[in-house]
Amino acid sequence: MSRNRQVCLTEGPILKSLVTLAVPIMASSFLNTVYSITDMAWIGLLGSKAVAGVGVGGMYVWLSQGLSSLARMGAQVNVAQSFGRGRKDEAGEYARAALHLTLLFGALFALVSVVFTEELVAAFHLGDAETVRYAENYMRITCGCVIFSYMTVVLTGIYTAQGDSKTPLYANLIGLVINMIMDPVLILGIGPFPKLEVTGAALATVSAQFIVMLVMILGAVKKHNTDNVLHGIRLHSRTEGRFYRGVFRIGFPTAVQGTVYCMISMVLTRMVAVFGPGAVAVQRVGGQVEAVSWNTADGFAAAINAFAAQNYGAGQMDRVRKGYRISFFSIAIWGTLITLAFVLLPGPISRIFFHEADVIGISVDYMRIVGLSEAFMSVELMTVGALSGLGRTKLCSMISIVFTGARIPLAVALCATPLALNGIWWALTLSSMVKGVLFVIAFNRVTASRQPTK
C-alpha cells in the first residue's frame, strides 16, 4: 500500500473526501454482494432444499458477526478519533487490542459451532432430512473457519479508519475472482474435481476469505507502508487494559445490536419454515439480493463513520453535519432505484435463482413487499454509521433493538390474517420504514449541539 491511498478526512472539500473514501468501500460492498449472489446462483441449481440448508447454516455465520462487529466498530471509531486528534501511537494500541479480541472471539465461536452443529441446526425444526444435512455441512465449514472473515472485517475497519479504502477493495476483488472460479468447480464437480455440492460452496467461501485476509495483512507489513498503524504491530506485545475497555465501550452496543438482530431473524426464519423449504429459500435469496442496497449502504456507512469520527476527534462538528447531508441524499437516491427494480422487476429477478413455479411466486411477493423499504433501510444504515462515528453506539442499539424486535409480534399478528406468509414480509418492511425515519430524527437531535457527549 502506498502512502497516497490514505485520505485526510479533516480538511479539504467534503464531497471529494467522502467520495474518495466511499467509492472503494461501495465497490468492495458490491463485490461482496456479487460474491454472495454467485454462491446462491450456483447453489440454486441444486434445488430449493440446498438453498434453504445454506440459508440456515448461514444464519449462524451471520450470528457470529456480532462478535466481530464489537472489535471492528471499537477499532474503527477509536482509531479514527485518535487520528483526528493526531495520536497515531494511541491508534496503534486500539488496533492491537481489537486484533487480540478478534482472535479470541473467532476461536471460541468456531469451537462452539463445530461441537454443537447438530443441536444448533435442529433449533430451526426444518423437518426435512436433506435440508438438515445441507445446513450441517455448510455450517461446520463456514463457522469452523470463521476466523478468516473475522480478521477481514476488523482489518477493513482499521484500514478505513485511516482513510484507506482501496486496499480492502483490491483484496475483495481478488477474493471474488477466486470464489467465482471455485464455486462451479467444487459445487458441480468440473474436470478432475468431485461434485461436493453445498460442501463445495462452503470450501470456496472460506478459501476466498482466507485470501482476502492474507492480502490485507501483506498490505500492512510492506516495508514502505510506515504510515499504517498496522505496520510493525506486534500481536504478542502487551496492551494496556484501557485500550480494551475503549474498544468494548464503543463496540459492545454494536455487537449486541447485531446479535439481537440476527436472533430476531432466526425467530422469523422459524416462522417462515412453517410454510416449507421454498419459503425459507426465498427468505435467504431475498436477503442476498437485498444486499445490492444493504451492502452499498453499509459501505457508505463505513465511509461516513470514519469521516464523522476523524472530524469529531478534531472538533469539527459543522463538517460532520455537512458530510451527513451529502451522504443522506446520495444513499436515499440509490435506495429508491433499488425499490423501483424490486417492485417493477420481481419476476425476472426471482427466475435467476429459482426454477420451481411455486417458489418463484413466493419470491415475487417478497420482492414487491420488501422492496418498498429499501430507501428507508439504506438511510438507516448510513445514519447508524454516522452516529457510531460520534461514539453514540448505545443510542443506535436501543433504537434498532426495540423496533427490530417489534417485527416478531407484528409478524405473528399479520400471519394470522389472510396475508399469511406475506404478513412476515410486511413486518420487515414496516419496521424498516419506521427505523429509517427515527434514525434521521436522532442524528439531527444529537448534532444540534456543538459537541455531542458520548
CSV table of C-alpha atoms in Angstrom, one decimal:
chain,number,residue,atom,x,y,z
A,1,MET,CA,0.0,0.0,0.0
A,2,SER,CA,1.4,3.4,-1.0
A,3,ARG,CA,1.1,6.4,1.1
A,4,ASN,CA,-1.3,8.2,-1.2
A,5,ARG,CA,-4.0,5.6,-0.5
A,6,GLN,CA,-4.7,7.2,2.8
A,7,VAL,CA,-7.1,10.2,2.8
A,8,CYS,CA,-7.1,13.0,5.3
A,9,LEU,CA,-10.8,13.4,6.2
A,10,THR,CA,-10.5,16.5,8.4
A,11,GLU,CA,-9.6,19.0,5.7
A,12,GLY,CA,-10.3,19.8,2.0
A,13,PRO,CA,-13.6,19.6,0.1
A,14,ILE,CA,-16.1,17.4,1.9
A,15,LEU,CA,-17.7,15.9,-1.2
A,16,LYS,CA,-14.3,14.9,-2.5
A,17,SER,CA,-13.2,13.4,0.8
A,18,LEU,CA,-16.3,11.4,1.1
A,19,VAL,CA,-16.3,10.2,-2.5
A,20,THR,CA,-12.6,9.3,-2.4
A,21,LEU,CA,-13.2,7.1,0.7
A,22,ALA,CA,-16.7,5.9,-0.1
A,23,VAL,CA,-16.4,4.7,-3.7
A,24,PRO,CA,-13.8,2.0,-3.0
A,25,ILE,CA,-15.9,0.9,0.1
A,26,MET,CA,-19.1,0.7,-2.0
A,27,ALA,CA,-17.2,-1.1,-4.7
A,28,SER,CA,-16.0,-3.6,-2.0
A,29,SER,CA,-19.6,-3.9,-0.8
A,30,PHE,CA,-20.7,-4.5,-4.4
A,31,LEU,CA,-18.1,-7.2,-4.7
A,32,ASN,CA,-19.4,-8.9,-1.5
A,33,THR,CA,-22.9,-8.7,-3.0
A,34,VAL,CA,-21.7,-10.4,-6.2
A,35,TYR,CA,-19.8,-12.8,-4.0
A,36,SER,CA,-23.0,-13.9,-2.2
A,37,ILE,CA,-25.2,-13.9,-5.3
A,38,THR,CA,-22.7,-16.0,-7.1
A,39,ASP,CA,-22.9,-18.6,-4.4
A,40,MET,CA,-26.7,-18.5,-4.4
A,41,ALA,CA,-26.9,-18.8,-8.2
A,42,TRP,CA,-24.8,-21.9,-8.3
A,43,ILE,CA,-26.4,-23.5,-5.2
A,44,GLY,CA,-29.8,-22.7,-6.8
A,45,LEU,CA,-29.0,-25.3,-9.4
A,46,LEU,CA,-29.1,-28.0,-6.6
A,47,GLY,CA,-32.7,-27.1,-5.8
A,48,SER,CA,-34.6,-25.1,-3.1
A,49,LYS,CA,-33.6,-27.6,-0.3
A,50,ALA,CA,-29.9,-26.8,-0.9
A,51,VAL,CA,-30.6,-23.1,-0.8
A,52,ALA,CA,-32.7,-23.5,2.4
A,53,GLY,CA,-29.9,-25.5,4.0
A,54,VAL,CA,-27.3,-22.9,3.2
A,55,GLY,CA,-29.7,-20.3,4.4
A,56,VAL,CA,-30.0,-21.9,7.8
A,57,GLY,CA,-26.3,-22.7,8.1
A,58,GLY,CA,-25.5,-19.1,7.0
A,59,MET,CA,-27.7,-17.7,9.8
A,60,TYR,CA,-25.1,-18.8,12.3
A,61,VAL,CA,-22.3,-17.2,10.2
A,62,TRP,CA,-24.4,-14.1,10.4
A,63,LEU,CA,-24.9,-14.5,14.2
A,64,SER,CA,-21.2,-14.8,14.6
A,65,GLN,CA,-20.7,-11.3,13.1
A,66,GLY,CA,-21.9,-9.8,16.3
A,67,LEU,CA,-18.6,-10.7,17.9
A,68,SER,CA,-16.5,-9.5,15.0
A,69,SER,CA,-18.5,-6.2,14.9
A,70,LEU,CA,-17.5,-5.5,18.5
A,71,ALA,CA,-13.8,-5.5,17.5
A,72,ARG,CA,-14.5,-3.8,14.2
A,73,MET,CA,-16.6,-0.9,15.4
A,74,GLY,CA,-14.5,-0.4,18.5
A,75,ALA,CA,-11.3,-0.3,16.4
A,76,GLN,CA,-12.7,1.8,13.6
A,77,VAL,CA,-14.1,4.6,15.8
A,78,ASN,CA,-11.2,4.7,18.2
A,79,VAL,CA,-8.5,4.6,15.6
A,80,ALA,CA,-10.3,7.3,13.5
A,81,GLN,CA,-10.8,9.6,16.5
A,82,SER,CA,-7.2,9.1,17.6
A,83,PHE,CA,-6.1,10.0,14.0
A,84,GLY,CA,-8.3,13.1,14.3
A,85,ARG,CA,-6.5,14.1,17.5
A,86,GLY,CA,-3.1,13.4,15.9
A,87,ARG,CA,-2.4,10.4,18.1
A,88,LYS,CA,-1.1,7.7,15.9
A,89,ASP,CA,0.6,5.8,18.7
A,90,GLU,CA,-2.8,5.6,20.5
A,91,ALA,CA,-4.5,4.5,17.3
A,92,GLY,CA,-2.0,1.6,17.0
A,93,GLU,CA,-2.8,0.4,20.6
A,94,TYR,CA,-6.5,0.4,19.8
A,95,ALA,CA,-5.8,-1.6,16.6
A,96,ARG,CA,-3.8,-4.2,18.5
A,97,ALA,CA,-6.4,-4.6,21.2
A,98,ALA,CA,-9.1,-5.2,18.6
A,99,LEU,CA,-7.0,-7.8,16.8
A,100,HIS,CA,-6.4,-9.7,20.2
A,101,LEU,CA,-10.2,-9.7,20.7
A,102,THR,CA,-10.8,-10.9,17.2
A,103,LEU,CA,-8.6,-13.9,17.5
A,104,LEU,CA,-10.2,-14.8,20.9
A,105,PHE,CA,-13.8,-14.5,19.6
A,106,GLY,CA,-13.1,-16.3,16.4
A,107,ALA,CA,-11.6,-19.3,18.2
A,108,LEU,CA,-14.4,-19.5,20.7
A,109,PHE,CA,-17.2,-19.3,18.2
A,110,ALA,CA,-15.6,-21.9,15.9
A,111,LEU,CA,-15.3,-24.3,18.8
A,112,VAL,CA,-18.9,-24.0,19.9
A,113,SER,CA,-20.2,-24.2,16.3
A,114,VAL,CA,-18.3,-27.4,15.4
A,115,VAL,CA,-19.1,-29.2,18.7
A,116,PHE,CA,-22.8,-28.3,18.7
A,117,THR,CA,-23.6,-28.2,14.9
A,118,GLU,CA,-26.4,-30.7,15.1
A,119,GLU,CA,-28.2,-29.1,18.0
A,120,LEU,CA,-27.9,-25.6,16.6
A,121,VAL,CA,-29.4,-26.7,13.2
A,122,ALA,CA,-32.1,-28.7,14.9
A,123,ALA,CA,-33.3,-25.5,16.6
A,124,PHE,CA,-34.9,-24.5,13.3
A,125,HIS,CA,-37.1,-27.6,13.1
A,126,LEU,CA,-36.6,-27.9,9.3
A,127,GLY,CA,-38.5,-31.1,9.1
A,128,ASP,CA,-36.6,-32.3,6.0
A,129,ALA,CA,-33.5,-34.6,6.4
A,130,GLU,CA,-31.8,-33.5,3.2
A,131,THR,CA,-32.2,-29.8,4.1
A,132,VAL,CA,-30.8,-30.5,7.6
A,133,ARG,CA,-27.8,-32.4,6.0
A,134,TYR,CA,-27.0,-29.4,3.8
A,135,ALA,CA,-27.3,-27.0,6.7
A,136,GLU,CA,-24.9,-29.0,8.9
A,137,ASN,CA,-22.3,-29.5,6.2
A,138,TYR,CA,-22.3,-25.8,5.4
A,139,MET,CA,-22.2,-24.7,9.0
A,140,ARG,CA,-19.3,-26.9,10.1
A,141,ILE,CA,-17.0,-25.5,7.4
A,142,THR,CA,-18.0,-21.8,7.4
A,143,CYS,CA,-18.4,-21.4,11.1
A,144,GLY,CA,-15.4,-23.6,11.8
A,145,CYS,CA,-13.2,-21.3,9.7
A,146,VAL,CA,-14.9,-18.1,10.8
A,147,ILE,CA,-11.6,-16.5,11.9
A,148,PHE,CA,-10.9,-15.6,8.3
A,149,SER,CA,-14.0,-13.5,7.9
A,150,TYR,CA,-13.5,-12.0,11.4
A,151,MET,CA,-10.0,-10.8,10.6
A,152,THR,CA,-11.1,-9.5,7.2
A,153,VAL,CA,-13.9,-7.4,8.8
A,154,VAL,CA,-11.7,-5.9,11.6
A,155,LEU,CA,-8.7,-5.2,9.2
A,156,THR,CA,-11.1,-3.5,6.9
A,157,GLY,CA,-12.3,-1.3,9.7
A,158,ILE,CA,-8.8,-0.4,10.7
A,159,TYR,CA,-7.8,0.5,7.1
A,160,THR,CA,-11.0,2.6,6.7
A,161,ALA,CA,-10.4,4.5,9.9
A,162,GLN,CA,-7.1,5.7,8.4
A,163,GLY,CA,-8.8,6.9,5.2
A,164,ASP,CA,-7.6,3.9,3.1
A,165,SER,CA,-10.4,2.1,1.5
A,166,LYS,CA,-8.5,1.0,-1.6
A,167,THR,CA,-6.5,-1.9,0.0
A,168,PRO,CA,-9.7,-3.7,1.2
A,169,LEU,CA,-11.2,-3.2,-2.3
A,170,TYR,CA,-8.2,-4.9,-4.0
A,171,ALA,CA,-8.3,-7.7,-1.5
A,172,ASN,CA,-12.0,-8.3,-2.0
A,173,LEU,CA,-11.6,-8.2,-5.8
A,174,ILE,CA,-9.0,-11.0,-5.6
A,175,GLY,CA,-11.3,-12.9,-3.3
A,176,LEU,CA,-14.3,-12.5,-5.6
A,177,VAL,CA,-12.3,-13.9,-8.6
A,178,ILE,CA,-11.2,-16.9,-6.6
A,179,ASN,CA,-14.7,-17.6,-5.4
A,180,MET,CA,-16.3,-17.3,-8.8
A,181,ILE,CA,-13.8,-19.8,-10.1
A,182,MET,CA,-14.0,-22.2,-7.3
A,183,ASP,CA,-17.8,-22.2,-6.9
A,184,PRO,CA,-18.8,-24.1,-10.1
A,185,VAL,CA,-15.7,-26.3,-9.9
A,186,LEU,CA,-16.4,-27.5,-6.3
A,187,ILE,CA,-20.2,-27.4,-6.3
A,188,LEU,CA,-20.8,-29.1,-9.6
A,189,GLY,CA,-17.6,-31.1,-9.9
A,190,ILE,CA,-15.9,-29.8,-13.0
A,191,GLY,CA,-12.9,-31.6,-14.5
A,192,PRO,CA,-11.0,-33.8,-12.0
A,193,PHE,CA,-12.8,-32.3,-9.0
A,194,PRO,CA,-15.6,-34.3,-7.3
A,195,LYS,CA,-19.1,-32.9,-7.0
A,196,LEU,CA,-19.2,-31.5,-3.5
A,197,GLU,CA,-22.5,-29.6,-3.7
A,198,VAL,CA,-23.1,-27.4,-0.6
A,199,THR,CA,-19.8,-28.5,0.9
A,200,GLY,CA,-18.0,-27.2,-2.2
A,201,ALA,CA,-19.7,-23.8,-1.8
A,202,ALA,CA,-18.5,-23.6,1.8
A,203,LEU,CA,-15.0,-24.5,0.9
A,204,ALA,CA,-14.9,-21.9,-1.9
A,205,THR,CA,-16.2,-19.3,0.5
A,206,VAL,CA,-13.7,-19.9,3.3
A,207,SER,CA,-10.8,-20.2,0.8
A,208,ALA,CA,-11.7,-16.8,-0.7
A,209,GLN,CA,-12.0,-15.3,2.8
A,210,PHE,CA,-8.5,-16.6,3.7
A,211,ILE,CA,-7.0,-15.0,0.6
A,212,VAL,CA,-8.7,-11.6,1.3
A,213,MET,CA,-7.4,-11.7,4.9
A,214,LEU,CA,-3.9,-12.6,3.6
A,215,VAL,CA,-3.8,-9.7,1.1
A,216,MET,CA,-4.7,-7.1,3.7
A,217,ILE,CA,-2.1,-8.5,6.1
A,218,LEU,CA,0.6,-8.3,3.4
A,219,GLY,CA,-0.5,-4.7,2.6
A,220,ALA,CA,0.1,-3.7,6.2
A,221,VAL,CA,3.5,-5.2,6.6
A,222,LYS,CA,5.2,-3.8,3.5
A,223,LYS,CA,8.4,-2.0,4.3
A,224,HIS,CA,7.4,1.3,2.8
A,225,ASN,CA,4.0,1.4,4.5
A,226,THR,CA,5.1,3.0,7.7
A,227,ASP,CA,2.1,5.4,7.9
A,228,ASN,CA,-0.3,2.5,8.5
A,229,VAL,CA,-0.9,1.8,12.2
A,230,LEU,CA,-0.8,-1.9,11.5
A,231,HIS,CA,2.8,-1.6,10.2
A,232,GLY,CA,5.2,-3.3,12.6
A,233,ILE,CA,2.5,-4.1,15.1
A,234,ARG,CA,3.4,-7.0,17.4
A,235,LEU,CA,0.5,-9.0,18.4
A,236,HIS,CA,2.4,-10.8,21.2
A,237,SER,CA,3.1,-7.5,23.0
A,238,ARG,CA,1.0,-6.4,26.0
A,239,THR,CA,-1.7,-3.8,25.6
A,240,GLU,CA,-3.0,-1.7,28.4
A,241,GLY,CA,-6.4,-2.5,29.7
A,242,ARG,CA,-7.8,0.9,28.9
A,243,PHE,CA,-7.5,0.2,25.2
A,244,TYR,CA,-9.5,-3.0,25.5
A,245,ARG,CA,-12.1,-1.0,27.5
A,246,GLY,CA,-12.2,1.6,24.9
A,247,VAL,CA,-12.9,-1.0,22.2
A,248,PHE,CA,-15.6,-2.5,24.3
A,249,ARG,CA,-17.2,0.8,25.2
A,250,ILE,CA,-17.8,1.6,21.5
A,251,GLY,CA,-18.1,-1.9,20.1
A,252,PHE,CA,-20.2,-3.7,22.7
A,253,PRO,CA,-23.5,-1.9,21.9
A,254,THR,CA,-22.9,-2.6,18.2
A,255,ALA,CA,-22.2,-6.3,18.9
A,256,VAL,CA,-25.4,-6.6,21.0
A,257,GLN,CA,-27.4,-4.9,18.3
A,258,GLY,CA,-26.1,-7.2,15.6
A,259,THR,CA,-26.5,-10.3,17.7
A,260,VAL,CA,-30.1,-9.5,18.7
A,261,TYR,CA,-30.9,-8.5,15.1
A,262,CYS,CA,-29.7,-11.9,14.0
A,263,MET,CA,-31.6,-13.8,16.7
A,264,ILE,CA,-34.8,-11.9,15.8
A,265,SER,CA,-34.2,-13.0,12.2
A,266,MET,CA,-33.8,-16.6,13.4
A,267,VAL,CA,-37.1,-16.5,15.1
A,268,LEU,CA,-38.7,-15.1,11.9
A,269,THR,CA,-37.0,-17.8,9.9
A,270,ARG,CA,-38.6,-20.4,12.1
A,271,MET,CA,-41.9,-18.8,11.4
A,272,VAL,CA,-41.1,-18.8,7.7
A,273,ALA,CA,-40.1,-22.5,7.9
A,274,VAL,CA,-43.7,-23.4,8.7
A,275,PHE,CA,-44.5,-22.5,5.1
A,276,GLY,CA,-41.9,-25.0,3.7
A,277,PRO,CA,-38.3,-25.1,2.4
A,278,GLY,CA,-39.3,-23.0,-0.6
A,279,ALA,CA,-40.3,-20.1,1.7
A,280,VAL,CA,-37.0,-20.4,3.6
A,281,ALA,CA,-35.1,-20.4,0.4
A,282,VAL,CA,-36.9,-17.2,-0.7
A,283,GLN,CA,-36.0,-15.5,2.5
A,284,ARG,CA,-32.4,-16.5,2.2
A,285,VAL,CA,-32.1,-15.5,-1.5
A,286,GLY,CA,-34.1,-12.4,-0.9
A,287,GLY,CA,-31.7,-11.3,1.7
A,288,GLN,CA,-28.8,-11.8,-0.7
A,289,VAL,CA,-30.5,-9.8,-3.4
A,290,GLU,CA,-31.3,-7.1,-1.0
A,291,ALA,CA,-27.5,-6.9,-0.4
A,292,VAL,CA,-27.4,-4.8,-3.5
A,293,SER,CA,-28.8,-2.0,-1.4
A,294,TRP,CA,-27.7,-3.2,2.0
A,295,ASN,CA,-24.0,-3.7,1.3
A,296,THR,CA,-23.9,-0.4,-0.7
A,297,ALA,CA,-25.5,1.5,2.2
A,298,ASP,CA,-23.2,-0.3,4.7
A,299,GLY,CA,-20.2,0.7,2.6
A,300,PHE,CA,-21.3,4.3,2.7
A,301,ALA,CA,-22.0,3.9,6.4
A,302,ALA,CA,-18.3,2.9,6.9
A,303,ALA,CA,-17.2,6.0,5.0
A,304,ILE,CA,-19.3,8.4,6.9
A,305,ASN,CA,-18.3,6.6,10.1
A,306,ALA,CA,-14.6,7.2,9.6
A,307,PHE,CA,-15.4,10.8,8.3
A,308,ALA,CA,-17.5,11.6,11.3
A,309,ALA,CA,-15.1,10.0,13.8
A,310,GLN,CA,-12.0,11.8,12.5
A,311,ASN,CA,-13.7,15.2,12.3
A,312,TYR,CA,-15.3,14.7,15.8
A,313,GLY,CA,-11.9,14.0,17.1
A,314,ALA,CA,-10.7,17.2,15.5
A,315,GLY,CA,-13.6,19.1,16.9
A,316,GLN,CA,-15.2,20.0,13.5
A,317,MET,CA,-18.9,19.3,14.0
A,318,ASP,CA,-20.0,21.6,11.2
A,319,ARG,CA,-18.0,19.4,8.8
A,320,VAL,CA,-19.7,16.3,10.3
A,321,ARG,CA,-23.2,17.7,9.6
A,322,LYS,CA,-22.4,18.8,6.1
A,323,GLY,CA,-20.9,15.3,5.3
A,324,TYR,CA,-24.0,13.7,6.6
A,325,ARG,CA,-26.3,15.8,4.4
A,326,ILE,CA,-24.3,14.8,1.3
A,327,SER,CA,-24.4,11.1,2.3
A,328,PHE,CA,-28.1,11.2,3.0
A,329,PHE,CA,-29.1,12.4,-0.4
A,330,SER,CA,-26.7,10.1,-2.2
A,331,ILE,CA,-27.9,6.9,-0.4
A,332,ALA,CA,-31.6,7.9,-0.5
A,333,ILE,CA,-31.4,8.1,-4.3
A,334,TRP,CA,-29.7,4.8,-4.5
A,335,GLY,CA,-32.2,3.1,-2.3
A,336,THR,CA,-35.1,4.5,-4.3
A,337,LEU,CA,-33.6,3.0,-7.5
A,338,ILE,CA,-33.4,-0.4,-5.8
A,339,THR,CA,-37.0,-0.1,-4.7
A,340,LEU,CA,-38.1,0.5,-8.3
A,341,ALA,CA,-36.1,-2.5,-9.5
A,342,PHE,CA,-37.7,-4.8,-6.9
A,343,VAL,CA,-41.2,-3.6,-7.4
A,344,LEU,CA,-41.2,-3.4,-11.2
A,345,LEU,CA,-39.0,-6.5,-12.0
A,346,PRO,CA,-39.7,-9.1,-9.3
A,347,GLY,CA,-40.3,-11.9,-11.8
A,348,PRO,CA,-37.0,-11.7,-13.8
A,349,ILE,CA,-35.0,-11.3,-10.6
A,350,SER,CA,-36.7,-14.3,-9.0
A,351,ARG,CA,-36.1,-16.6,-12.0
A,352,ILE,CA,-32.3,-16.0,-11.8
A,353,PHE,CA,-32.3,-18.1,-8.6
A,354,PHE,CA,-35.4,-20.3,-8.7
A,355,HIS,CA,-36.8,-22.8,-11.1
A,356,GLU,CA,-39.9,-24.1,-9.3
A,357,ALA,CA,-43.1,-22.2,-10.2
A,358,ASP,CA,-44.5,-22.1,-6.7
A,359,VAL,CA,-41.2,-20.8,-5.2
A,360,ILE,CA,-41.0,-18.1,-7.9
A,361,GLY,CA,-44.5,-17.0,-6.8
A,362,ILE,CA,-43.4,-16.6,-3.2
A,363,SER,CA,-40.2,-14.8,-4.3
A,364,VAL,CA,-42.2,-12.3,-6.4
A,365,ASP,CA,-44.4,-11.4,-3.4
A,366,TYR,CA,-41.3,-11.0,-1.3
A,367,MET,CA,-39.6,-8.6,-3.8
A,368,ARG,CA,-42.6,-6.4,-4.2
A,369,ILE,CA,-43.3,-6.0,-0.5
A,370,VAL,CA,-39.8,-5.8,0.9
A,371,GLY,CA,-38.7,-3.6,-2.0
A,372,LEU,CA,-40.8,-0.7,-0.7
A,373,SER,CA,-38.5,-0.3,2.3
A,374,GLU,CA,-35.1,-0.2,0.5
A,375,ALA,CA,-34.6,3.6,0.6
A,376,PHE,CA,-35.5,3.7,4.3
A,377,MET,CA,-33.2,0.8,5.1
A,378,SER,CA,-30.3,2.4,3.3
A,379,VAL,CA,-30.8,5.7,5.1
A,380,GLU,CA,-31.0,3.8,8.4
A,381,LEU,CA,-27.7,2.0,7.9
A,382,MET,CA,-25.9,5.1,6.7
A,383,THR,CA,-27.2,7.1,9.7
A,384,VAL,CA,-26.1,4.4,12.1
A,385,GLY,CA,-22.6,4.7,10.7
A,386,ALA,CA,-22.6,8.5,11.3
A,387,LEU,CA,-23.9,8.3,14.8
A,388,SER,CA,-21.4,5.5,15.7
A,389,GLY,CA,-18.6,7.7,14.5
A,390,LEU,CA,-19.6,10.2,17.1
A,391,GLY,CA,-19.5,7.4,19.7
A,392,ARG,CA,-23.3,7.1,20.0
A,393,THR,CA,-23.4,3.3,19.6
A,394,LYS,CA,-25.7,2.9,22.6
A,395,LEU,CA,-28.4,5.1,21.1
A,396,CYS,CA,-28.2,3.2,17.8
A,397,SER,CA,-28.5,-0.1,19.6
A,398,MET,CA,-31.5,0.9,21.6
A,399,ILE,CA,-33.5,2.2,18.5
A,400,SER,CA,-32.5,-0.8,16.4
A,401,ILE,CA,-33.3,-3.5,19.1
A,402,VAL,CA,-36.7,-2.1,20.0
A,403,PHE,CA,-38.0,-1.6,16.6
A,404,THR,CA,-36.4,-4.6,15.0
A,405,GLY,CA,-37.8,-6.7,17.9
A,406,ALA,CA,-41.2,-5.4,17.1
A,407,ARG,CA,-41.1,-7.4,13.9
A,408,ILE,CA,-41.9,-10.6,15.8
A,409,PRO,CA,-45.3,-9.7,17.4
A,410,LEU,CA,-46.1,-7.8,14.2
A,411,ALA,CA,-45.3,-10.8,12.0
A,412,VAL,CA,-47.4,-13.1,14.4
A,413,ALA,CA,-50.4,-10.7,14.1
A,414,LEU,CA,-50.2,-10.3,10.3
A,415,CYS,CA,-49.6,-14.0,9.7
A,416,ALA,CA,-53.0,-14.7,11.4
A,417,THR,CA,-54.7,-12.6,8.7
A,418,PRO,CA,-55.3,-13.7,5.1
A,419,LEU,CA,-51.8,-12.3,4.4
A,420,ALA,CA,-50.3,-15.5,5.8
A,421,LEU,CA,-46.6,-15.7,4.8
A,422,ASN,CA,-46.8,-12.2,3.2
A,423,GLY,CA,-47.5,-10.9,6.7
A,424,ILE,CA,-43.9,-11.7,7.7
A,425,TRP,CA,-42.6,-9.7,4.7
A,426,TRP,CA,-44.8,-6.8,5.6
A,427,ALA,CA,-43.5,-6.9,9.2
A,428,LEU,CA,-39.9,-6.5,7.8
A,429,THR,CA,-41.0,-3.6,5.5
A,430,LEU,CA,-43.0,-1.6,8.1
A,431,SER,CA,-40.3,-1.8,10.7
A,432,SER,CA,-37.6,-0.7,8.3
A,433,MET,CA,-39.6,2.3,7.3
A,434,VAL,CA,-40.1,3.4,10.9
A,435,LYS,CA,-36.4,2.9,11.8
A,436,GLY,CA,-35.3,4.9,8.8
A,437,VAL,CA,-37.3,7.9,9.9
A,438,LEU,CA,-36.3,7.6,13.6
A,439,PHE,CA,-32.6,7.5,12.9
A,440,VAL,CA,-32.7,10.6,10.8
A,441,ILE,CA,-34.5,12.4,13.7
A,442,ALA,CA,-32.0,11.0,16.2
A,443,PHE,CA,-29.0,12.3,14.2
A,444,ASN,CA,-30.4,15.8,13.9
A,445,ARG,CA,-31.1,16.0,17.6
A,446,VAL,CA,-27.7,14.6,18.6
A,447,THR,CA,-25.8,17.0,16.4
A,448,ALA,CA,-27.9,20.0,17.3
A,449,SER,CA,-25.4,20.9,20.0
A,450,ARG,CA,-21.8,21.8,19.2
A,451,GLN,CA,-20.2,18.6,20.7
A,452,PRO,CA,-22.4,15.6,21.4
A,453,THR,CA,-21.5,13.7,24.5
A,454,LYS,CA,-20.6,10.0,24.5
